[in-house]
XYZ file of C-alpha atoms in Angstrom:
718
model
C 90.310 -1.232 71.406
C 90.720 -0.053 74.863
C 94.254 0.875 75.676
C 93.895 -0.077 79.084
C 92.876 -3.515 78.531
C 96.133 -6.013 78.164
C 94.226 -9.145 77.918
C 94.117 -8.793 74.101
C 97.804 -9.168 73.787
C 97.916 -12.620 75.649
C 101.290 -13.917 76.020
C 102.892 -11.025 73.928
C 101.524 -8.696 76.887
C 105.445 -8.692 77.859
C 106.428 -7.116 74.619
C 103.751 -4.231 74.673
C 105.002 -3.470 78.465
C 108.591 -3.322 77.264
C 107.816 -1.020 74.427
C 105.699 1.196 76.611
C 108.705 1.724 78.872
C 110.766 2.550 75.684
C 108.368 4.963 74.954
C 108.429 6.921 78.002
C 112.253 7.235 77.817
C 112.641 7.691 74.077
C 109.508 7.657 71.845
C 111.461 7.526 68.656
C 112.894 4.136 69.600
C 109.420 2.847 69.063
C 107.810 2.272 66.038
C 105.549 5.107 65.025
C 102.373 3.012 64.512
C 102.451 2.347 68.594
C 102.568 6.165 69.475
C 98.989 6.774 69.517
C 98.082 3.576 71.533
C 100.873 3.834 74.002
C 100.105 7.456 74.596
C 96.974 6.077 76.625
C 98.174 2.860 77.732
C 98.148 1.817 81.390
C 100.372 -1.116 82.207
C 99.393 -3.623 84.696
C 101.310 -4.172 88.080
C 104.538 -6.091 87.354
C 103.552 -8.114 90.388
C 100.276 -9.009 88.834
C 101.463 -12.304 87.398
C 103.589 -13.374 90.242
C 101.522 -14.732 92.668
C 101.430 -12.664 96.101
C 103.438 -9.643 96.011
C 105.996 -9.220 98.651
C 105.376 -6.795 101.590
C 106.550 -3.622 101.351
C 109.480 -2.502 103.613
C 110.544 0.861 104.974
C 112.247 2.893 102.563
C 114.875 4.927 102.567
C 115.485 8.615 101.282
C 116.880 7.165 98.062
C 113.042 5.773 97.432
C 114.747 1.957 97.890
C 112.701 -0.342 100.238
C 114.750 -2.116 102.709
C 114.321 -4.535 105.430
C 115.790 -3.537 108.969
C 119.150 -4.893 109.956
C 118.657 -7.502 112.565
C 121.418 -6.295 115.368
C 119.954 -2.636 115.352
C 122.758 -1.154 113.083
C 121.773 1.424 110.373
C 120.792 -0.529 107.047
C 122.890 0.194 103.916
C 121.130 2.148 101.069
C 121.743 1.138 97.173
C 124.705 3.056 96.749
C 126.323 1.683 99.964
C 125.948 4.552 102.219
C 124.018 4.791 105.430
C 120.625 5.865 105.288
C 120.267 9.269 107.060
C 117.149 10.719 108.745
C 116.013 14.096 107.545
C 118.169 15.923 110.230
C 121.207 14.056 108.993
C 121.676 11.832 111.849
C 121.605 7.930 111.674
C 118.235 6.272 111.858
C 118.351 3.144 113.849
C 115.285 0.646 112.613
C 113.815 -1.392 115.048
C 114.955 -5.172 114.998
C 111.934 -7.078 113.224
C 111.450 -11.008 113.274
C 113.639 -12.693 111.174
C 111.799 -13.699 107.832
C 111.751 -16.777 106.390
C 112.992 -15.726 103.093
C 114.504 -12.180 102.254
C 112.187 -9.991 100.315
C 113.449 -7.849 97.647
C 112.516 -4.102 97.131
C 110.991 -2.658 94.326
C 114.287 -1.636 92.586
C 115.860 -5.167 93.475
C 118.327 -3.406 96.038
C 120.280 -6.437 97.872
C 120.257 -5.568 101.469
C 122.681 -7.322 104.062
C 122.515 -7.105 107.755
C 125.693 -6.287 109.824
C 127.530 -9.227 111.337
C 127.498 -9.208 115.281
C 130.579 -7.789 116.725
C 131.967 -11.023 117.911
C 132.020 -12.481 114.251
C 134.617 -10.227 113.030
C 136.964 -10.537 116.174
C 136.630 -14.151 115.472
C 137.489 -13.933 111.805
C 140.382 -11.869 112.732
C 141.826 -14.375 115.366
C 141.324 -17.026 112.762
C 142.995 -15.196 110.088
C 146.030 -14.644 112.226
C 146.719 -18.599 112.345
C 147.760 -20.465 109.293
C 145.141 -21.962 106.878
C 145.426 -25.670 106.610
C 142.661 -26.069 104.165
C 140.304 -24.163 101.885
C 137.319 -22.751 102.804
C 134.283 -24.586 101.677
C 131.732 -23.703 99.345
C 128.919 -23.478 101.946
C 131.270 -20.702 103.567
C 130.235 -16.854 102.971
C 132.417 -13.781 102.958
C 130.928 -12.920 106.471
C 131.873 -16.118 108.008
C 128.033 -16.927 107.821
C 127.427 -21.152 108.298
C 125.037 -21.107 105.191
C 124.641 -19.109 101.772
C 121.761 -16.873 101.677
C 119.373 -17.277 98.844
C 118.589 -14.476 96.644
C 115.565 -13.427 95.078
C 114.342 -11.209 92.441
C 111.220 -9.695 91.265
C 110.190 -10.962 87.877
C 109.823 -7.997 85.344
C 109.044 -7.525 81.592
C 108.867 -10.879 79.809
C 109.427 -13.013 82.544
C 106.501 -11.341 84.637
C 104.363 -11.492 81.522
C 105.344 -15.372 80.894
C 104.333 -16.051 84.514
C 101.289 -14.265 84.345
C 100.182 -16.268 81.192
C 101.384 -19.299 82.464
C 99.124 -18.756 85.589
C 96.125 -17.942 83.591
C 96.611 -20.982 81.311
C 96.210 -23.282 84.393
C 92.537 -22.147 84.387
C 92.171 -23.910 80.985
C 91.318 -27.722 81.070
C 93.213 -29.075 78.139
C 93.937 -32.468 76.740
C 96.472 -33.373 74.092
C 96.218 -35.899 70.959
C 99.211 -37.009 69.441
C 100.159 -38.410 65.888
C 103.371 -39.568 63.921
C 103.170 -38.171 60.367
C 105.512 -39.465 57.588
C 107.713 -36.769 56.371
C 109.527 -37.978 53.339
C 107.107 -36.715 50.633
C 106.960 -33.341 52.335
C 110.600 -33.240 52.320
C 110.942 -34.531 48.726
C 108.423 -32.015 47.478
C 110.111 -29.160 49.117
C 113.274 -30.007 47.536
C 111.509 -29.754 44.126
C 109.771 -26.364 44.797
C 112.780 -24.617 46.190
C 115.353 -25.865 43.324
C 112.122 -24.234 40.976
C 112.231 -21.328 43.007
C 116.033 -20.954 43.281
C 116.339 -21.059 39.163
C 113.486 -18.702 38.828
C 112.216 -15.783 41.164
C 114.188 -16.815 44.457
C 112.820 -17.400 47.900
C 112.550 -20.801 49.844
C 109.736 -23.008 51.108
C 110.070 -24.155 54.652
C 108.497 -27.143 56.423
C 106.609 -25.071 58.483
C 105.165 -23.246 55.508
C 103.768 -26.769 54.211
C 102.681 -27.796 57.857
C 100.915 -24.288 58.543
C 98.920 -24.447 55.228
C 97.801 -27.928 55.917
C 96.769 -26.849 59.244
C 94.500 -24.097 57.772
C 93.001 -26.559 55.181
C 92.233 -28.867 57.957
C 90.432 -26.312 59.910
C 87.993 -26.089 57.002
C 87.220 -29.631 57.375
C 86.795 -29.165 61.384
C 85.834 -25.382 62.079
C 85.338 -26.452 65.832
C 88.988 -26.549 66.476
C 89.040 -22.760 65.654
C 86.410 -22.090 68.317
C 87.279 -20.876 71.944
C 85.593 -20.916 75.094
C 84.349 -17.393 76.868
C 82.280 -16.490 79.997
C 79.805 -13.789 78.877
C 77.889 -12.364 81.345
C 78.421 -15.000 83.738
C 77.434 -17.652 81.213
C 79.840 -20.262 79.639
C 80.100 -19.539 75.630
C 81.583 -20.902 72.435
C 82.780 -18.486 70.229
C 83.093 -18.840 66.534
C 85.368 -16.677 64.725
C 84.626 -15.375 61.494
C 88.099 -16.530 59.846
C 90.948 -18.483 60.525
C 93.909 -16.312 62.155
C 97.024 -18.647 62.487
C 99.173 -17.590 65.399
C 102.914 -18.239 64.595
C 105.317 -18.734 67.635
C 108.372 -16.400 66.604
C 111.566 -16.892 68.660
C 113.299 -13.826 68.890
C 117.198 -12.879 69.829
C 117.408 -9.769 72.219
C 120.340 -7.395 72.496
C 121.809 -8.854 75.454
C 121.699 -12.332 74.163
C 118.538 -13.376 75.797
C 115.941 -14.964 73.601
C 112.070 -13.987 73.717
C 108.915 -15.484 72.169
C 106.385 -13.762 70.434
C 103.264 -14.983 68.791
C 101.724 -13.132 65.473
C 98.782 -13.498 63.834
C 98.242 -14.375 60.008
C 94.975 -12.837 59.163
C 92.074 -14.229 57.507
C 94.297 -17.775 56.235
C 90.911 -19.397 55.415
C 90.797 -17.126 52.046
C 94.238 -17.399 50.845
C 95.794 -19.726 48.630
C 99.304 -21.347 49.178
C 101.383 -18.255 47.321
C 99.317 -15.514 49.467
C 99.722 -17.516 52.655
C 103.665 -17.780 51.823
C 103.851 -14.037 51.425
C 101.989 -13.281 54.638
C 103.775 -15.650 56.589
C 107.373 -14.242 55.438
C 105.798 -10.573 55.808
C 105.098 -11.324 59.730
C 108.281 -13.109 60.186
C 110.413 -10.205 58.494
C 108.318 -7.475 60.472
C 108.707 -9.566 63.911
C 112.598 -9.795 63.391
C 112.835 -5.928 62.716
C 110.637 -4.898 65.644
C 107.652 -3.587 63.501
C 104.864 -5.295 64.483
C 101.806 -3.486 64.927
C 99.187 -3.815 67.772
C 96.678 -5.814 65.479
C 99.220 -8.307 64.683
C 99.039 -9.461 68.048
C 95.419 -9.986 68.512
C 92.727 -12.127 67.263
C 94.665 -15.487 67.141
C 92.239 -18.527 66.698
C 94.636 -21.596 66.533
C 98.544 -21.531 66.895
C 101.216 -23.187 65.432
C 104.597 -23.800 67.321
C 107.595 -25.748 65.951
C 110.288 -26.709 68.809
C 111.306 -29.332 66.308
C 113.479 -26.627 64.768
C 115.820 -26.903 67.700
C 115.544 -30.774 67.701
C 112.752 -31.253 70.413
C 110.911 -34.415 69.057
C 107.621 -34.224 71.158
C 106.315 -30.956 72.739
C 102.976 -30.252 74.781
C 102.740 -26.581 74.554
C 100.298 -24.505 76.882
C 97.198 -23.148 75.692
C 96.370 -19.834 76.315
C 92.890 -17.791 76.740
C 91.044 -16.926 73.370
C 92.249 -20.318 71.709
C 90.871 -23.400 71.232
C 93.995 -25.320 70.148
C 97.412 -25.237 69.586
C 99.655 -27.172 67.362
C 103.026 -28.410 68.039
C 105.324 -30.048 65.639
C 108.328 -32.115 66.641
C 111.694 -32.516 64.536
C 111.792 -34.735 61.719
C 113.569 -38.192 62.858
C 113.773 -41.620 61.925
C 112.437 -44.301 64.377
C 114.752 -44.799 67.111
C 115.659 -48.537 65.998
C 116.960 -47.535 62.649
C 118.917 -44.249 63.612
C 121.930 -46.411 63.714
C 121.630 -47.661 60.182
C 123.651 -46.207 57.433
C 122.109 -44.082 54.555
C 122.263 -46.972 52.028
C 120.731 -49.467 54.546
C 117.782 -47.083 55.162
C 116.859 -46.248 51.661
C 117.412 -49.990 51.018
C 114.695 -50.727 53.593
C 112.286 -47.860 52.568
C 112.400 -46.220 56.029
C 111.536 -42.540 56.072
C 111.695 -39.816 58.581
C 108.694 -38.912 61.153
C 107.357 -35.651 62.441
C 105.336 -35.995 65.845
C 102.285 -33.525 65.825
C 100.369 -32.570 69.015
C 97.206 -31.123 69.195
C 96.606 -29.602 72.790
C 92.882 -28.365 72.988
C 90.543 -26.839 75.450
C 88.547 -29.704 76.518
C 85.781 -27.852 77.160
C 84.589 -27.398 73.845
C 86.589 -29.667 71.795
C 86.643 -33.565 72.258
C 89.553 -36.126 72.127
C 87.949 -37.991 69.167
C 87.651 -34.582 67.174
C 91.269 -33.568 67.859
C 92.376 -37.048 66.602
C 90.558 -36.709 63.593
C 92.057 -33.437 63.073
C 95.491 -34.766 63.159
C 94.522 -37.684 60.866
C 93.147 -34.857 58.271
C 96.643 -33.137 58.352
C 98.403 -36.528 58.046
C 96.386 -36.980 55.116
C 96.702 -33.687 53.544
C 100.502 -34.044 53.583
C 100.594 -37.263 51.572
C 97.696 -36.301 49.088
C 98.100 -35.649 45.379
C 95.849 -32.827 45.553
C 97.535 -31.126 48.472
C 100.530 -30.996 46.352
C 99.176 -30.221 43.257
C 97.235 -26.969 44.694
C 100.616 -25.895 45.895
C 102.588 -26.331 42.696
C 99.744 -24.578 40.631
C 99.893 -21.493 43.024
C 103.723 -21.266 43.025
C 103.427 -21.970 39.174
C 105.624 -24.896 39.156
C 104.994 -26.506 35.551
C 106.370 -29.917 37.042
C 104.086 -32.649 38.747
C 104.836 -32.859 42.133
C 106.377 -36.184 43.920
C 103.425 -38.651 44.775
C 102.983 -40.757 47.714
C 102.768 -44.445 46.693
C 103.931 -47.729 48.518
C 107.219 -49.049 47.517
C 107.699 -51.993 45.067
C 109.602 -54.923 46.084
C 113.012 -55.578 43.947
C 112.200 -58.968 43.140
C 108.949 -58.195 41.420
C 110.546 -56.146 38.551
C 113.964 -55.311 37.366
C 114.441 -51.806 38.514
C 117.981 -51.188 36.825
C 116.214 -51.833 33.359
C 113.310 -49.572 34.331
C 115.959 -46.810 35.120
C 117.377 -47.245 31.677
C 114.122 -47.036 30.259
C 113.557 -43.911 31.971
C 116.502 -42.321 30.607
C 115.827 -43.114 26.893
C 112.279 -41.801 27.567
C 113.531 -38.432 28.711
C 116.063 -38.379 25.600
C 112.872 -39.043 23.264
C 110.183 -36.968 24.763
C 111.812 -34.581 27.216
C 110.872 -31.519 25.296
C 107.286 -32.292 25.912
C 108.167 -31.314 29.504
C 110.078 -28.261 28.765
C 108.764 -25.109 30.481
C 108.507 -23.098 27.224
C 105.326 -21.047 28.480
C 106.781 -17.760 30.347
C 103.203 -16.036 30.469
C 101.649 -19.114 32.293
C 98.800 -19.351 30.054
C 98.053 -22.485 31.128
C 97.903 -22.490 35.166
C 95.615 -25.966 35.892
C 97.916 -28.495 33.859
C 101.542 -29.668 34.504
C 104.007 -30.266 31.772
C 104.219 -33.863 31.594
C 103.956 -37.268 29.639
C 102.997 -40.545 30.852
C 106.505 -41.883 29.523
C 108.326 -39.158 31.631
C 106.505 -40.147 34.977
C 108.504 -42.682 37.307
C 105.313 -44.275 38.410
C 104.692 -45.350 34.797
C 108.082 -47.094 35.124
C 106.884 -48.877 38.582
C 109.592 -46.662 40.526
C 108.387 -44.703 43.682
C 109.704 -41.783 45.803
C 111.162 -44.611 47.715
C 113.749 -45.423 44.940
C 114.964 -41.664 45.120
C 117.694 -42.424 47.144
C 118.746 -45.721 45.883
C 121.644 -46.525 43.474
C 120.921 -48.175 40.122
C 123.217 -49.190 37.308
C 122.891 -46.527 34.488
C 125.220 -47.954 31.947
C 127.379 -45.010 31.793
C 125.160 -42.336 32.020
C 126.462 -39.190 32.666
C 129.862 -40.976 33.082
C 128.811 -43.102 36.000
C 128.288 -46.700 36.516
C 125.880 -46.213 39.200
C 123.740 -43.351 40.431
C 120.693 -42.427 42.699
C 117.569 -42.071 40.884
C 117.447 -38.802 42.482
C 120.523 -37.678 40.366
C 119.748 -39.204 37.527
C 116.262 -37.116 37.307
C 118.263 -34.121 38.188
C 120.510 -34.416 35.378
C 117.686 -35.288 33.116
C 115.314 -32.541 34.050
C 118.282 -29.703 33.826
C 118.880 -31.195 30.415
C 115.651 -31.728 28.639
C 112.941 -30.066 30.686
C 113.954 -26.621 31.383
C 113.241 -23.440 29.427
C 114.624 -24.958 26.002
C 113.380 -27.839 24.731
C 115.851 -30.326 22.889
C 114.576 -33.122 20.483
C 117.420 -34.832 18.277
C 116.897 -38.603 18.584
C 115.078 -38.428 14.976
C 118.580 -37.964 13.692
C 119.755 -41.363 11.830
C 123.594 -40.557 12.391
C 124.553 -42.086 15.743
C 127.622 -39.943 15.999
C 125.576 -36.743 15.385
C 123.139 -37.991 18.199
C 126.258 -38.855 20.666
C 127.978 -35.570 20.050
C 124.372 -33.477 20.812
C 123.663 -36.061 23.795
C 126.894 -35.250 25.669
C 126.756 -31.438 25.295
C 123.177 -31.404 26.515
C 123.535 -33.690 29.335
C 126.967 -32.173 30.493
C 126.798 -29.919 33.458
C 125.872 -26.374 33.173
C 128.369 -24.114 35.060
C 126.652 -20.948 35.793
C 127.758 -17.629 34.603
C 129.974 -15.543 36.830
C 128.586 -12.397 38.341
C 130.748 -10.199 35.967
C 129.315 -12.231 32.897
C 125.640 -11.639 34.419
C 126.236 -8.257 34.238
C 127.512 -7.980 30.941
C 124.673 -10.156 29.577
C 122.191 -7.704 31.264
C 124.005 -4.592 29.786
C 123.266 -6.112 26.364
C 119.453 -6.859 27.497
C 119.391 -3.269 28.489
C 120.680 -1.812 25.565
C 118.475 -3.831 23.276
C 115.632 -2.705 25.296
C 116.634 1.129 25.548
C 117.233 1.388 21.765
C 113.510 -0.013 21.053
C 112.229 2.176 23.733
C 114.033 5.388 22.226
C 112.531 4.646 18.650
C 108.956 3.897 19.380
C 108.861 7.166 22.002
C 110.956 9.555 19.472
C 109.521 8.220 15.819
C 105.859 7.307 16.816
C 104.184 5.496 13.865
C 107.344 4.849 11.845
C 107.805 1.355 10.281
C 110.861 -0.031 11.958
C 110.117 -3.897 12.632
C 110.799 -3.907 16.426
C 112.668 -6.386 18.303
C 110.283 -6.064 21.289
C 109.864 -9.258 23.012
C 112.944 -10.883 21.722
C 115.743 -8.740 23.220
C 117.397 -11.871 24.307
C 118.454 -12.359 20.887
C 120.950 -9.766 21.141
C 123.089 -11.414 23.967
C 122.732 -14.699 22.083
C 124.198 -13.270 19.078
C 127.104 -11.501 21.146
C 127.765 -14.965 22.886
C 128.136 -16.606 19.545
C 130.427 -13.851 18.028
C 132.484 -14.021 21.207
C 133.252 -17.706 20.907
C 134.060 -17.270 17.223
C 136.681 -14.661 18.633
C 137.659 -17.046 21.136
C 138.870 -19.616 18.440
C 140.293 -17.040 16.394
C 138.316 -17.069 13.146
C 138.476 -14.396 10.721
C 134.926 -12.964 10.093
C 131.069 -13.810 11.238
C 128.493 -12.878 8.739
C 125.087 -12.591 9.754
C 121.899 -12.763 7.637
C 118.219 -12.144 9.081
C 114.522 -11.098 8.141
C 113.702 -7.241 8.960
C 112.599 -8.046 12.295
C 115.210 -6.714 14.733
C 117.591 -5.463 12.203
C 117.961 -2.303 13.230
C 118.750 -3.357 16.746
C 121.377 -5.985 15.523
C 122.973 -3.142 13.562
C 123.395 -0.696 16.465
C 124.269 -3.294 19.376
C 125.938 -6.391 17.364
C 127.625 -4.850 14.253
C 128.275 -1.338 15.948
C 126.671 0.945 13.191
C 126.521 4.673 14.811
C 123.264 5.759 16.515
C 123.547 8.879 14.603
C 123.602 7.379 10.855
C 120.313 5.242 12.118
C 118.471 8.403 13.382
C 119.522 10.365 10.153
C 117.931 7.707 8.092
C 114.475 8.168 10.326
C 114.788 11.866 9.943
C 115.105 11.681 6.302
C 118.101 14.257 6.202
C 120.549 13.628 3.072
C 124.185 14.016 3.381
C 125.119 16.874 0.799
C 128.267 15.566 -0.088
C 126.901 12.517 -0.971
C 126.335 12.394 -4.559
C 123.289 9.866 -4.070
C 121.653 7.879 -1.553
C 121.261 3.933 -1.378
C 117.573 4.367 -2.693
C 116.611 1.705 -0.194
C 114.936 1.711 3.286
C 116.837 1.615 6.511
C 115.552 -2.085 7.649
C 117.067 -3.652 4.302
C 120.618 -1.972 4.678
C 123.742 -3.998 5.894
C 126.842 -2.853 7.373
C 130.494 -4.069 8.862
C 131.966 -3.564 11.759
C 134.583 -4.949 14.407
C 133.816 -7.091 17.416
C 136.185 -6.968 20.819
C 135.812 -9.627 23.428
C 134.832 -8.218 26.696
C 136.501 -11.234 28.501
C 139.132 -11.764 26.240
C 141.912 -9.885 23.977
C 140.785 -11.016 20.374
C 138.791 -9.228 18.092
C 136.990 -10.414 14.766
C 134.955 -8.662 11.878
C 130.939 -8.766 11.849
C 128.973 -7.920 8.820
C 125.350 -8.028 8.250
C 124.220 -8.903 4.977
C 121.562 -6.412 3.149
C 118.230 -8.272 2.754
C 115.968 -6.376 0.172
C 113.507 -8.849 -0.197
C 111.472 -10.721 2.679
C 112.035 -13.126 4.999
C 114.414 -16.206 4.127
C 115.432 -15.040 0.512
C 118.685 -13.816 1.717
C 119.521 -17.617 3.040
C 121.476 -18.868 -0.186
C 122.843 -15.169 -0.760
C 124.609 -15.687 2.922
C 125.832 -18.972 2.103
C 127.277 -17.780 -1.324
C 129.146 -14.700 0.763
C 130.675 -17.019 3.300
C 132.150 -19.493 0.662
C 133.249 -16.835 -1.711
C 135.197 -15.091 1.502
C 136.672 -18.549 2.382
C 137.883 -19.264 -1.110
C 139.608 -15.819 -1.040
C 141.244 -16.459 2.185
C 142.102 -19.864 0.665
C 143.237 -21.893 3.634
C 142.994 -25.224 2.412
C 140.027 -27.997 2.777
C 139.329 -27.299 6.384
C 139.963 -23.668 6.169
C 136.056 -22.596 7.152
C 137.214 -19.476 9.446
C 134.269 -17.362 8.419
C 131.112 -18.308 10.101
C 127.796 -17.858 8.609
C 125.162 -16.851 11.117
C 121.620 -16.996 10.541
C 118.575 -15.889 12.119
C 115.227 -17.201 11.107
C 111.401 -16.395 11.626
C 109.673 -19.578 13.053
C 106.784 -19.682 10.555
C 108.917 -18.675 7.393
C 111.697 -21.336 8.637
C 109.096 -24.195 8.235
C 107.068 -22.874 5.410
C 109.425 -21.270 2.788
C 110.931 -23.791 0.123
C 113.998 -21.832 -0.135
C 115.173 -22.621 3.365
C 115.177 -26.454 2.408
C 116.826 -25.772 -0.742
C 119.791 -24.023 0.869
C 119.767 -26.968 3.457
C 120.327 -29.326 0.658
C 123.352 -27.457 -0.603
C 125.019 -27.858 2.698
C 127.384 -30.945 1.968
C 127.883 -30.322 -1.740
C 131.484 -29.976 -2.397
C 131.282 -26.489 -4.357
C 128.900 -25.151 -1.870
C 129.582 -26.240 1.674
C 130.751 -23.835 4.233
C 131.733 -25.945 7.297
C 128.417 -25.386 9.124
C 125.994 -22.811 9.948
C 124.650 -21.165 13.208
C 120.963 -20.924 12.762
């Protein structure tokens, strides 16, 4: 890449020239990746893009150019002093013909001619008389009859813009325009961003979706990615190897002025949506930080500009050399005749917002029908099922996207009944849609069920903002379908599946339903940090044991560390309600971690058991292995003032054999406290292995004792 050639930067030429000037003054002010390039760089003349350069005038000793005065008086230099000749005398310049417009010097020095001798005298005489009316706007300080226009040489960004616009006039362009419905794009963007907010973070914009649709449409119409060039004096069509999408990025300068750069996302035709999104965000971030390199400015094959972000509805951008087309996206607005309607009326009529797309293309190599078909392809992509399926799979979103379907008139079906049926379906089968696959083993299949699809209930995206009767659901008589789905999915379809409608007692169903469908409050920052500290403690304990005591049997908790903050939360609530004790029973897996981080057994005792050292003062040991042992301790609330006794029951046998032992211990403790029939102030907390819970008969036998008068304990947390 030749450093003397500036055509490669196109509309970004001004930025390169600006960096060159800063590099000359202070090399450290420019990113190090540019240093080698700028050492050999030769900027073009600042007047190259502004048409005819102004004629040079005589220069004073300070190097500034100044036109001669019209009355033979000496000219004023940039610092306001008279320009002197080399021997110190004043230099009188010959009187040239009066120019039609003043010429500016190379350093933008303003020059004013001295007024005629009679003019100051007249002004002085006039000043002696009382002023009867204010001076008009056309009067100047020197008393001239008309204001003198000011001219200024364009430099930097302004000069580069002028040059690029002049160059763009050589391209014969035409423009195709198409209005595209934006409702599906907006609704699916809400689903995507809600999922990202709950998981890894980030935010998808409309430009991300539109840019990716343009890239996919170019695969169908590769001619839109070509450009015209003259090679050896002959016209040629150049077909790039890849699609490099140019993004027009608005940057705010330190002086408050705004400028535009066009940076390229390279090889977009080889990227899935996640890769495209990452490359897009990287380009924008580096542009904001001023860290774009020379390669980022070159190689654009097709551009996207989005003036709709500032409310522009329709735009016909200029096409630069080296590109075959530029796509402009307008603002998303309702049709003009509906912009005065209320939100309720718009939802009732099924009116959605439109986005105007323009395709400005080089008419030498692209024809109008081809450009129109290109926009139609983008239109079809932005309302197609397959386009959003690909995006959702790429982002690992387990739920189906919103689908584009025609609205169904209200008179054909009773939609209020259909919404109630949908609510019942989520309560019965919502767990089938729960996101319980954290490793994403299945990447090409959505979590769904026909009964959970709004389309199966004859509801469409046009119903999302309409209100329906919900019969007291979530404490409301009427709700928008969008809000109904939000509550149902938050309750039944996140990372925990809830299935309870098989329970025969209506009171129990209602009790669970009210708590599952309630609004969940996000923990405070302090609570989140506390949860993280418990997770870190569980992880650090297991990491230390596997590093220090390699090969020793310990029944690790690895992969299930979240059980520690969960148990901590249960015990915290028991302390909050001022219970007397929590008694825990569990199998071997994770027992050492629970002993250390829940019961509070000292690390030294646990490590001593691994070392095999016996206390000489003890007459004899327990005779049992470390992961069979129990312990007791005291739990203190982190965000409260209460405390509670905590004990872990010894489990010398395997798996679920300890279940009836726990219930017997708890009932005995409650009998000793003797607080009456309702005095169940000792809480049993029982952990199970998933297969053992379903397969061992002792579990069912223990559950059958739950309501017998002589065995009941007031309930167990499993």
